[in-house]
Short mmCIF file of C-alpha atoms and ligand atoms in Angstrom, two decimals:
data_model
loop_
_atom_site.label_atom_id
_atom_site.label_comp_id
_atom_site.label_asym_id
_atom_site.label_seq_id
_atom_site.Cartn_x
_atom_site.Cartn_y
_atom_site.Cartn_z
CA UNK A 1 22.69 75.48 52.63
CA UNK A 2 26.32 75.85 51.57
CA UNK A 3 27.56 76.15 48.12
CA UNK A 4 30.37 74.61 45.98
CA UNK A 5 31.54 76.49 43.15
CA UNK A 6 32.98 74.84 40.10
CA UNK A 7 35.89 75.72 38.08
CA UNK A 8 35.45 77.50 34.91
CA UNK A 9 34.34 74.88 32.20
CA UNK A 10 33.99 72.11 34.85
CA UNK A 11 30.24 72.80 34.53
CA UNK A 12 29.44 70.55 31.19
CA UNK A 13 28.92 66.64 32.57
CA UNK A 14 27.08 68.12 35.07
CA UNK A 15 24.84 69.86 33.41
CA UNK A 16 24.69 66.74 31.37
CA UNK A 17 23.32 64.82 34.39
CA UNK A 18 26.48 63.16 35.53
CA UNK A 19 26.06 62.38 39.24
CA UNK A 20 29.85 62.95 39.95
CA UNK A 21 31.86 66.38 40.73
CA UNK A 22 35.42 65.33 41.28
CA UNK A 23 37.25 66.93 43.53
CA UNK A 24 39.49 68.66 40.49
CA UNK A 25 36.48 70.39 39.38
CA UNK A 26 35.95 72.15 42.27
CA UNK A 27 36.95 75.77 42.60
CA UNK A 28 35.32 76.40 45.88
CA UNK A 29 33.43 75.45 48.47
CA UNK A 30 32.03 78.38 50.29
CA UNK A 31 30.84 77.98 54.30
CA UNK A 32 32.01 74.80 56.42
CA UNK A 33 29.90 71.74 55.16
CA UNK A 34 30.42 68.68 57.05
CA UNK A 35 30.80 66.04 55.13
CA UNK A 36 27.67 64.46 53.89
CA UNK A 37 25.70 67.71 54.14
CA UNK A 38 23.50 68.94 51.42
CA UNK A 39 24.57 71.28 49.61
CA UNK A 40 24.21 73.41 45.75
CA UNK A 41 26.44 73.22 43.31
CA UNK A 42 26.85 76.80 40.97
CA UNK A 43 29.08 76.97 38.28
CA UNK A 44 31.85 79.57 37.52
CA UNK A 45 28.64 82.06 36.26
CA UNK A 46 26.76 81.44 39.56
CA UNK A 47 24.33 79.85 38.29
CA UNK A 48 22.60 77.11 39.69
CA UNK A 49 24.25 73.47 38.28
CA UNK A 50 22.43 70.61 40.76
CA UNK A 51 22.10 70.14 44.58
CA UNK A 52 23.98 67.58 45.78
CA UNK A 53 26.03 65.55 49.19
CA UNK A 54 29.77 66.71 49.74
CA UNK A 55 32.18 64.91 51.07
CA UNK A 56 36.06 66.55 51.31
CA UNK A 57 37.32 62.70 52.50
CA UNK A 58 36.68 61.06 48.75
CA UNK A 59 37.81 61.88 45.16
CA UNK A 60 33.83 62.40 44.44
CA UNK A 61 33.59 65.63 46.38
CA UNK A 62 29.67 66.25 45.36
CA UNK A 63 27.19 63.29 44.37
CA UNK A 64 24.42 65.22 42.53
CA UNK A 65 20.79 64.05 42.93
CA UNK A 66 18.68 66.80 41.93
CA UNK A 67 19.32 69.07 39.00
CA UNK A 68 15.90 71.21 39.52
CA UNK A 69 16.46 74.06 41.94
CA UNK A 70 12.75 73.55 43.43
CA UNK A 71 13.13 70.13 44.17
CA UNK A 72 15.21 70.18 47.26
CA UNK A 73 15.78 66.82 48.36
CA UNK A 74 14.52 66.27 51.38
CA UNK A 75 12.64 63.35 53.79
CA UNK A 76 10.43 63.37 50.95
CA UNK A 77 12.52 63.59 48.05
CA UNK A 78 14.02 60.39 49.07
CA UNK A 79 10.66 58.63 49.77
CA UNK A 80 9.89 59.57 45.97
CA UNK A 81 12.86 58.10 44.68
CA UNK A 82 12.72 54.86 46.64
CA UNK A 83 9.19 54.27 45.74
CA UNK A 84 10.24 54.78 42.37
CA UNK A 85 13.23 52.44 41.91
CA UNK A 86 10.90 49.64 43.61
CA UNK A 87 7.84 50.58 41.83
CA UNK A 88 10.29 49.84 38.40
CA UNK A 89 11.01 46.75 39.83
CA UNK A 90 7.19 45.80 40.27
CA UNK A 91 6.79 42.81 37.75
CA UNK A 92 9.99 41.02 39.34
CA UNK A 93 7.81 41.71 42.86
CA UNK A 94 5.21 39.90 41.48
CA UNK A 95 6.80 37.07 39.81
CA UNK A 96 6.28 33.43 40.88
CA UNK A 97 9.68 31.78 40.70
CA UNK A 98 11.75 34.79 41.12
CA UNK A 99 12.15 36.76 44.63
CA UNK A 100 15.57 37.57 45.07
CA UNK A 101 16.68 40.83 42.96
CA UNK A 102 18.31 44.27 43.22
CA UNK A 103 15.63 47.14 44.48
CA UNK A 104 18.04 50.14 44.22
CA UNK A 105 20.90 50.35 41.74
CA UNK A 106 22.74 53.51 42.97
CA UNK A 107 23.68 56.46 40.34
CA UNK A 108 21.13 54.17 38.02
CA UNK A 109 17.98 54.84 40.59
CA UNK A 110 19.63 58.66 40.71
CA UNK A 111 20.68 57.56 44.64
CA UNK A 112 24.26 57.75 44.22
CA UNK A 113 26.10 55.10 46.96
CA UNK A 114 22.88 53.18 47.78
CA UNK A 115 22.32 49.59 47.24
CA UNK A 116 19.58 47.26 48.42
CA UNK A 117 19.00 43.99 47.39
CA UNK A 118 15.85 41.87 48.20
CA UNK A 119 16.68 38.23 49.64
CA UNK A 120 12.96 36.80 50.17
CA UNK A 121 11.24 38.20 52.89
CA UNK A 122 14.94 40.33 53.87
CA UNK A 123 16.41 43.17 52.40
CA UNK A 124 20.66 44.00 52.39
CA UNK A 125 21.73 47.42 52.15
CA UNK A 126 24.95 48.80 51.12
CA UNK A 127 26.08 52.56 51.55
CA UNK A 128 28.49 54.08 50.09
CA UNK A 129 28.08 57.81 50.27
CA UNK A 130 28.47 59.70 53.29
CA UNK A 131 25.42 61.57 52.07
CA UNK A 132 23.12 58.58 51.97
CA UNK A 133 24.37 57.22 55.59
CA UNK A 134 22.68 60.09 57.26
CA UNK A 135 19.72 59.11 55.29
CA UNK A 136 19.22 55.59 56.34
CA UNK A 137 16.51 56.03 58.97
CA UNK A 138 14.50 57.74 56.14
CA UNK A 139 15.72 54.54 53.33
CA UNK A 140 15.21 51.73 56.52
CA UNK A 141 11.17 52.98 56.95
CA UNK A 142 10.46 54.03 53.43
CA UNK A 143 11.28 50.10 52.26
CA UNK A 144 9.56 48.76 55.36
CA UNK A 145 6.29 50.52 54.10
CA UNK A 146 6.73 49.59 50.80
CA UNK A 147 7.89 45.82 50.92
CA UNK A 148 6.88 44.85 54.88
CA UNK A 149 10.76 42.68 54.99
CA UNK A 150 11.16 40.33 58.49
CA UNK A 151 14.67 42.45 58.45
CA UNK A 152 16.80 44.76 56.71
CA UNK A 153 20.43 44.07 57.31
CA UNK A 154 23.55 46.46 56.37
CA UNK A 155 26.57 45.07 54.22
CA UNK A 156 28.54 47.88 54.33
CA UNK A 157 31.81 46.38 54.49
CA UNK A 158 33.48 47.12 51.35
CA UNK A 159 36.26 48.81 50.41
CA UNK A 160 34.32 51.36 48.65
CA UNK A 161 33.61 52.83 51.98
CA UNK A 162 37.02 53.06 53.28
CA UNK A 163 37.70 55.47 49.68
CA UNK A 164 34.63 57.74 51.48
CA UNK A 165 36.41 57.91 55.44
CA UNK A 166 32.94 56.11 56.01
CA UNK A 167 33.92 53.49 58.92
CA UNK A 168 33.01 49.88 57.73
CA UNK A 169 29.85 48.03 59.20
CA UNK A 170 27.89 45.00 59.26
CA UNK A 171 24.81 44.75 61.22
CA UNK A 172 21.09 44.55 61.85
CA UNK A 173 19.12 47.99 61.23
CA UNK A 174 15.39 46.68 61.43
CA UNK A 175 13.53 43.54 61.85
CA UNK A 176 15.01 40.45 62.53
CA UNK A 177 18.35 38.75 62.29
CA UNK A 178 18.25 36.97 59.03
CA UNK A 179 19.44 33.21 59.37
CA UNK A 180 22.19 31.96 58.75
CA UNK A 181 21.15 30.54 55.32
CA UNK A 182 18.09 32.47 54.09
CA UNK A 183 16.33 30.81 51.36
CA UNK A 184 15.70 32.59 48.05
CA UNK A 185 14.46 31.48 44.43
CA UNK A 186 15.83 32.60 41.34
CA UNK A 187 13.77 30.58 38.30
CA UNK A 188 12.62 28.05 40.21
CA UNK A 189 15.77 26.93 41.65
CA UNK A 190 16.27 27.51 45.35
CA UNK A 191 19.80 29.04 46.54
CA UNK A 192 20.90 29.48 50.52
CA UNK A 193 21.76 32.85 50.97
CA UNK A 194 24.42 34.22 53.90
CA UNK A 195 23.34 38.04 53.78
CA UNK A 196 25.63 38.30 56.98
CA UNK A 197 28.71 37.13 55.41
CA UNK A 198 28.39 35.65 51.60
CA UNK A 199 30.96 37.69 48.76
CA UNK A 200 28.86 41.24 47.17
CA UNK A 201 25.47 41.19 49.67
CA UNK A 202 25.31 37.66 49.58
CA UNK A 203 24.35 36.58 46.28
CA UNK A 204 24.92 37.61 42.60
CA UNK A 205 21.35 38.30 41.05
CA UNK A 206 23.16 40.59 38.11
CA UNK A 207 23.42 36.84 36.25
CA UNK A 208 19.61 36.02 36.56
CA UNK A 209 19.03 36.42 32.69
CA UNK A 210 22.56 35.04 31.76
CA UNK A 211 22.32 31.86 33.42
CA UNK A 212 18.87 31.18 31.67
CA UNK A 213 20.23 31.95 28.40
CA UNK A 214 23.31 29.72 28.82
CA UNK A 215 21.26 26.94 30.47
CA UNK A 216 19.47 26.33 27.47
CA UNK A 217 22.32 25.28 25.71
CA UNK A 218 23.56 22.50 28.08
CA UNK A 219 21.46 19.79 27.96
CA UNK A 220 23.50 16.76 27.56
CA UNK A 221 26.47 18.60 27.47
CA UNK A 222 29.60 17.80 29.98
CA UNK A 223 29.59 21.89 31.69
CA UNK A 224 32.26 23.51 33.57
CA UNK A 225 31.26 26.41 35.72
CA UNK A 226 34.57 28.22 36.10
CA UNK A 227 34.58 30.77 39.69
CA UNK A 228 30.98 28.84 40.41
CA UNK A 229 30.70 30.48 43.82
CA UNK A 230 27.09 29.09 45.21
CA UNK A 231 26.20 27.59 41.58
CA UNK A 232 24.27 29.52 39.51
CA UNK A 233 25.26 28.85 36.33
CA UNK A 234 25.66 25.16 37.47
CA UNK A 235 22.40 24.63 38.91
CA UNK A 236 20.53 26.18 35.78
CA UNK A 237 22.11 23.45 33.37
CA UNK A 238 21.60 20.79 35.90
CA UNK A 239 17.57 22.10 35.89
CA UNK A 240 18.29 21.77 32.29
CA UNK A 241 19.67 18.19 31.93
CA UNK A 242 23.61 18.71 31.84
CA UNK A 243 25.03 15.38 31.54
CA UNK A 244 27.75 16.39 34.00
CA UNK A 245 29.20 19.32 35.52
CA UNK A 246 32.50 19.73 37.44
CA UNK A 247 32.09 23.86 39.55
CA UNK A 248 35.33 25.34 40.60
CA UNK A 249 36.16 28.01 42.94
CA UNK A 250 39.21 29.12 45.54
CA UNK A 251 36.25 29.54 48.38
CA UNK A 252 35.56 26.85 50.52
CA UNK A 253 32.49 29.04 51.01
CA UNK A 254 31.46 29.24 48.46
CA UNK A 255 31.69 25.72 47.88
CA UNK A 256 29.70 25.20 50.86
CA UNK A 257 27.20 26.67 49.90
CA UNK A 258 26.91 25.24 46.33
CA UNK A 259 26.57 21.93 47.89
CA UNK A 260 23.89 22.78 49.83
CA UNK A 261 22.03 24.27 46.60
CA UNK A 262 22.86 21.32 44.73
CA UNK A 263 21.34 18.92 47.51
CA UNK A 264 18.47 21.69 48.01
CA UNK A 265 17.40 21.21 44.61
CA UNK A 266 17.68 17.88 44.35
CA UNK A 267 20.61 17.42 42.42
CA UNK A 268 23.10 15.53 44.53
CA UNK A 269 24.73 12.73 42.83
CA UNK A 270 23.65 13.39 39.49
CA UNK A 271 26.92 14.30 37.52
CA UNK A 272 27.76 17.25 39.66
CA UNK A 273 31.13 17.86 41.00
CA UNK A 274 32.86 20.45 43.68
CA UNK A 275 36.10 21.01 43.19
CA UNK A 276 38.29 23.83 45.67
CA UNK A 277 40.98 25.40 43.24
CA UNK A 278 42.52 28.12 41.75
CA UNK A 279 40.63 28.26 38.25
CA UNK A 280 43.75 28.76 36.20
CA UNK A 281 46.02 26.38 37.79
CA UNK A 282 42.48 24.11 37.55
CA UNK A 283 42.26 24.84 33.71
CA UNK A 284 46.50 23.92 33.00
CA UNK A 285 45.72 20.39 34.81
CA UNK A 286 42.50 19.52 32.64
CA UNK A 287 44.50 20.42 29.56
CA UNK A 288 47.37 18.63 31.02
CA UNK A 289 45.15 15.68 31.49
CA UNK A 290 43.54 15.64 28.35
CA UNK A 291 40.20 16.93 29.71
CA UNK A 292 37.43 17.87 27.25
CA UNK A 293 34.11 20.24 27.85
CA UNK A 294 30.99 20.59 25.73
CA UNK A 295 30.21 24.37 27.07
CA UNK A 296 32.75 26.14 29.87
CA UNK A 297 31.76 29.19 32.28
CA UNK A 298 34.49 31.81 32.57
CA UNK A 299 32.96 34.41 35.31
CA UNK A 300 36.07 35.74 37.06
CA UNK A 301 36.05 38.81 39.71
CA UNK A 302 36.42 42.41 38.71
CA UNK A 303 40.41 42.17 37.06
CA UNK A 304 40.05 46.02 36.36
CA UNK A 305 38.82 47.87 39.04
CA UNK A 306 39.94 51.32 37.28
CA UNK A 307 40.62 52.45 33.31
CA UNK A 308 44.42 52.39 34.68
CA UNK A 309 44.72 48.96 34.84
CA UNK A 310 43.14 47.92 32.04
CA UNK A 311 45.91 46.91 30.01
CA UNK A 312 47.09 44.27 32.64
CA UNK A 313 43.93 43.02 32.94
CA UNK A 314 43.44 42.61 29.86
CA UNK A 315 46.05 39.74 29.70
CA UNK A 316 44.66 37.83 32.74
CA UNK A 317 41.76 37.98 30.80
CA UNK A 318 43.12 36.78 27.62
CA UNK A 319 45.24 34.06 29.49
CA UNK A 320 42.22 32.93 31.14
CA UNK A 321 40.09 32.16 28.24
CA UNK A 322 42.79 31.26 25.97
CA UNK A 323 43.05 28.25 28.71
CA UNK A 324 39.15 27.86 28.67
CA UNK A 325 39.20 27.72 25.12
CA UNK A 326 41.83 25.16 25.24
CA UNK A 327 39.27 22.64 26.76
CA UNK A 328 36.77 22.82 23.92
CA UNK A 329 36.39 20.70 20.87
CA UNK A 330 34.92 22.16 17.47
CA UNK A 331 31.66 22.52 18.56
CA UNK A 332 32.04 23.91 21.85
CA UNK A 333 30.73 26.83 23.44
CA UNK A 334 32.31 29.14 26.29
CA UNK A 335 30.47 31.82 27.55
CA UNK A 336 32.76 34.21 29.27
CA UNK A 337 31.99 37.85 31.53
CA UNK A 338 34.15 40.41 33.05
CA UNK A 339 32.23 42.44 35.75
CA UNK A 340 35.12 45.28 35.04
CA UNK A 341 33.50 48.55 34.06
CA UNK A 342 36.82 49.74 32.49
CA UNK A 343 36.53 46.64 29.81
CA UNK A 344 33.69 47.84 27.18
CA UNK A 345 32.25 45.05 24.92
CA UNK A 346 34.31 46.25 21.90
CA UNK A 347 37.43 45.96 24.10
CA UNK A 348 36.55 41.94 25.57
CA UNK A 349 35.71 40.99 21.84
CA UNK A 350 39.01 41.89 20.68
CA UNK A 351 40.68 39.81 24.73
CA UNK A 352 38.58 37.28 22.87
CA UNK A 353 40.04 37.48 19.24
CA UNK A 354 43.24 37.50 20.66
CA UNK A 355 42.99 34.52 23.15
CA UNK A 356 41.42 32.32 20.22
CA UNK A 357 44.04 33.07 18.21
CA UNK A 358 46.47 32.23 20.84
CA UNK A 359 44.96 28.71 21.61
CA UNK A 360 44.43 28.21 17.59
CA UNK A 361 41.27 28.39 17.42
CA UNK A 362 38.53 30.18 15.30
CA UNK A 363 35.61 31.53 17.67
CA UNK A 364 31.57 33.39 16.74
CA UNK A 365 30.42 35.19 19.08
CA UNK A 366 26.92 33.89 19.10
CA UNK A 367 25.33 36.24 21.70
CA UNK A 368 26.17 38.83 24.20
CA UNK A 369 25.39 39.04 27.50
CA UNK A 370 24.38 42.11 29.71
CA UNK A 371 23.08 42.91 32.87
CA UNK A 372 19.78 42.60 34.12
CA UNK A 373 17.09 45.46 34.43
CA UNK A 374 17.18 45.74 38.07
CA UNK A 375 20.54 46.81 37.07
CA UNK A 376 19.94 49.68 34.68
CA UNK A 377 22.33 51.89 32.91
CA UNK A 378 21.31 55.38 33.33
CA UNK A 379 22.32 57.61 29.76
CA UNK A 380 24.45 60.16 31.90
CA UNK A 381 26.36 57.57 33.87
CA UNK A 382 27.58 55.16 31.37
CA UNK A 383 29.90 53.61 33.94
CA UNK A 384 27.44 52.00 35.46
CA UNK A 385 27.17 49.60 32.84
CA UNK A 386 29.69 46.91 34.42
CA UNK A 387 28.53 43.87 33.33
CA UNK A 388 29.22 42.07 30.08
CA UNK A 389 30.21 39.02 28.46
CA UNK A 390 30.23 37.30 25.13
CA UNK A 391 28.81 33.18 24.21
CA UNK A 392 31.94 32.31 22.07
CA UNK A 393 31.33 28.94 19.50
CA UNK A 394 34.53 27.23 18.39
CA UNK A 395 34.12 26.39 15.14
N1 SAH B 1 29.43 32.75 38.70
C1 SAH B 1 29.05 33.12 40.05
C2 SAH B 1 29.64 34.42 40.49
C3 SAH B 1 31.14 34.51 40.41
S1 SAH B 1 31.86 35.69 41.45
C4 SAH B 1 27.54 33.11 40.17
O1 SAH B 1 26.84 32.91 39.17
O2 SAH B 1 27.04 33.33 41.27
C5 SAH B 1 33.54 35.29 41.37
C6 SAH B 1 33.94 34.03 42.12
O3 SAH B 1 35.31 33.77 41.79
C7 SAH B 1 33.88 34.09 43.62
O4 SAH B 1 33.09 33.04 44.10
C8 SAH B 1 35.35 33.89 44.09
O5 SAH B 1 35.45 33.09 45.25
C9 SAH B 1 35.94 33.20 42.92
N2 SAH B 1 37.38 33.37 42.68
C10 SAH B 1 38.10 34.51 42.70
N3 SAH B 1 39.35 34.28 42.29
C11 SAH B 1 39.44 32.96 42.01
C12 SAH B 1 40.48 32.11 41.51
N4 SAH B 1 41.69 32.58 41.21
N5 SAH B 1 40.20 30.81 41.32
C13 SAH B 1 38.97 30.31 41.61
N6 SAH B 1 37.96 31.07 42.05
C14 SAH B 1 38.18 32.37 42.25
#
């Protein structure tokens, strides 16, 4: 097995358990690994740090996975740690209204640049390590023995890859073709899923608990479900008697497929309306209308996709709710996310202060949102927490 070296004192996070040696920490890498080979990381000392898959093409130039020197990870190493990301996962496997979830959450599940997501009987992968893709065979049977899926498809056509020199695919690995709408249930309410081409793998289960919790304060209230894509949020307060709400989006996909949830569950005609727009040009022409809301979604992409552009996404942010918060009477509730790992909670409260003061208004937060346990947050990789948002009150 080759070795990488670290640079004098660029030992510490990963003796701490961070899973990420960036390529500035490393003094030298001795042999010729080829990218995605195994290999053990020693520090300036020589002594053994974590083992670990290289890769020269990306700014992580070692993912560690193991930090015990006699547990070399190998065919069965992996098995291990599949079984036990799914075998965490067990009570969601068994519950009765729920069977769409995440099964492996990366750096969280200690398998840095692996995703897989269950949709029903399917399962969608994602890879993101060059270390992992040479694994997949191993990943493909291990979940087939442990969750007996019709087919396991590959998503991996992000740019995440392209950061790795990892060419981008999208294809069938096992099993059968999934459909072109695959039907999952998330709390009783029944969502078409296009694992083949739908936005993330297909569907965003990181919102399960949030659109329960926000759900239960809409009944009777006039909603609006800002960036709806298939209607999650919007479906949950229609379950849970909205008196109306209007979902917006830019994706005529998207859109196409919240129709065909709202139908699917039975909602059609009852208060519900699509509407194809850009949510902040959307939000000026309510206000400029006069438009009023009882309780208004803000869940907008990632606007920070690195700590370097923080501060301009922290306007967009702040624009956008100060324009959501426009739209509520005293009374009225938003509950707003970012998905930006470079925005802490501490950092969205203040977006938050600052917006309400911009639209003159006084705000609670009443509750904060997170994301789910199939999306842990491991203690030595606190950047996988991503997920956040905040259930504002105008008072
Ligand atoms: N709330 C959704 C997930 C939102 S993902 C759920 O519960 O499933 C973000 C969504 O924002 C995507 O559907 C994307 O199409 C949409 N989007 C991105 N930029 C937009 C914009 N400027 N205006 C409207 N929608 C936008």
């Amino acid at each position: 097995m080759h070795t990488v070296k670290l640079k004098k004192g660029k030992d510490k996070a990963a003796f701490q358990l961070h899973p990420w040696v960036f390529s500035g920490a490393v003094d030298r890498i001795l042999g010729a690994p080829a990218d995605g080979d195994l290999v053990q990381v020693i520090n300036q000392a020589g002594d053994f740090v974590a083992y670990g898959y290289v890769n020269r093409q990306s700014r992580v130039a070692v993912r560690l996975v193991e930090w015990h020197a006699d547990q070399l990870p190998d065919e069965q190493w992996w098995r291990q740690k599949i079984q036990r990301a799914v075998t965490a996962r067990r009570h969601l496997l068994q519950a009765a209204d729920t069977n769409t979830f995440r099964l492996i959450f990366g750096e969280a599940d200690y398998l840095p640049g692996l995703i897989a997501d269950r949709y029903a009987d399917f399962i969608s992968l994602q890879v993101h390590a060059a270390g992992v893709d040479r694994m997949k065979p191993v990943i493909i049977d291990e979940l087939c023995h442990l969750l007996n899926p019709k087919g396991v498809y590959e998503r991996s056509d992000t740019g995440a890859r392209t950061h790795e020199g990892l060419p981008l695919t999208n294809g069938l690995l096992h099993g059968d073709r999934p459909p072109a709408w695959v039907t999952v249930e998330e709390h009783g309410i029944r969502y078409g899923v296009n694992i083949a081409e739908g936005q993330k793998s297909g569907f965003y289960c990181d919102q399960r608990d949030n659109r329960l919790i926000t759900a239960a304060y809409a009944k009777d209230k006039r909603m609006l479900d800002c960036f709806c894509y298939s209607g999650g949020f919007t479906l949950n307060a229609l379950a849970n008697g909205a008196r109306e709400v209007i979902s917006v989006d830019s994706s005529a996909l998207a859109l196409e497929a919240l129709e065909r949830n709202v139908t699917r569950n039975g909602f059609g005609g009852s208060g519900h309306q699509a509407v194809q727009a850009d949510v902040n040009k959307q939000l000026r022409a309510f206000a400029d209308a006069g438009e009023r809301f009882d309780l208004i979604i803000l869940d907008p992409p990632k606007y920070a996709p690195s700590r370097s552009t923080l501060d301009k996404a922290s306007r967009a942010y702040k624009d956008l709710n100060r324009r959501g918060l426009l739209l509520l009477e005293s009374g009225g509730l938003l509950a707003t996310f970012s998905c930006s790992a470079a925005m802490d909670i501490g950092t969205f409260k203040q977006v938050l202060a600052w917006a309400a003061l911009d639209a003159g208004k006084e705000i609670q937060f009443i509750h904060q949102f997170s994301q789910p346990e199939d999306h842990p947050v491991r203690a030595s990789f606190p950047e996988g927490e991503y997920l956040k948002g905040l259930l504002c009150r105008v008072v």
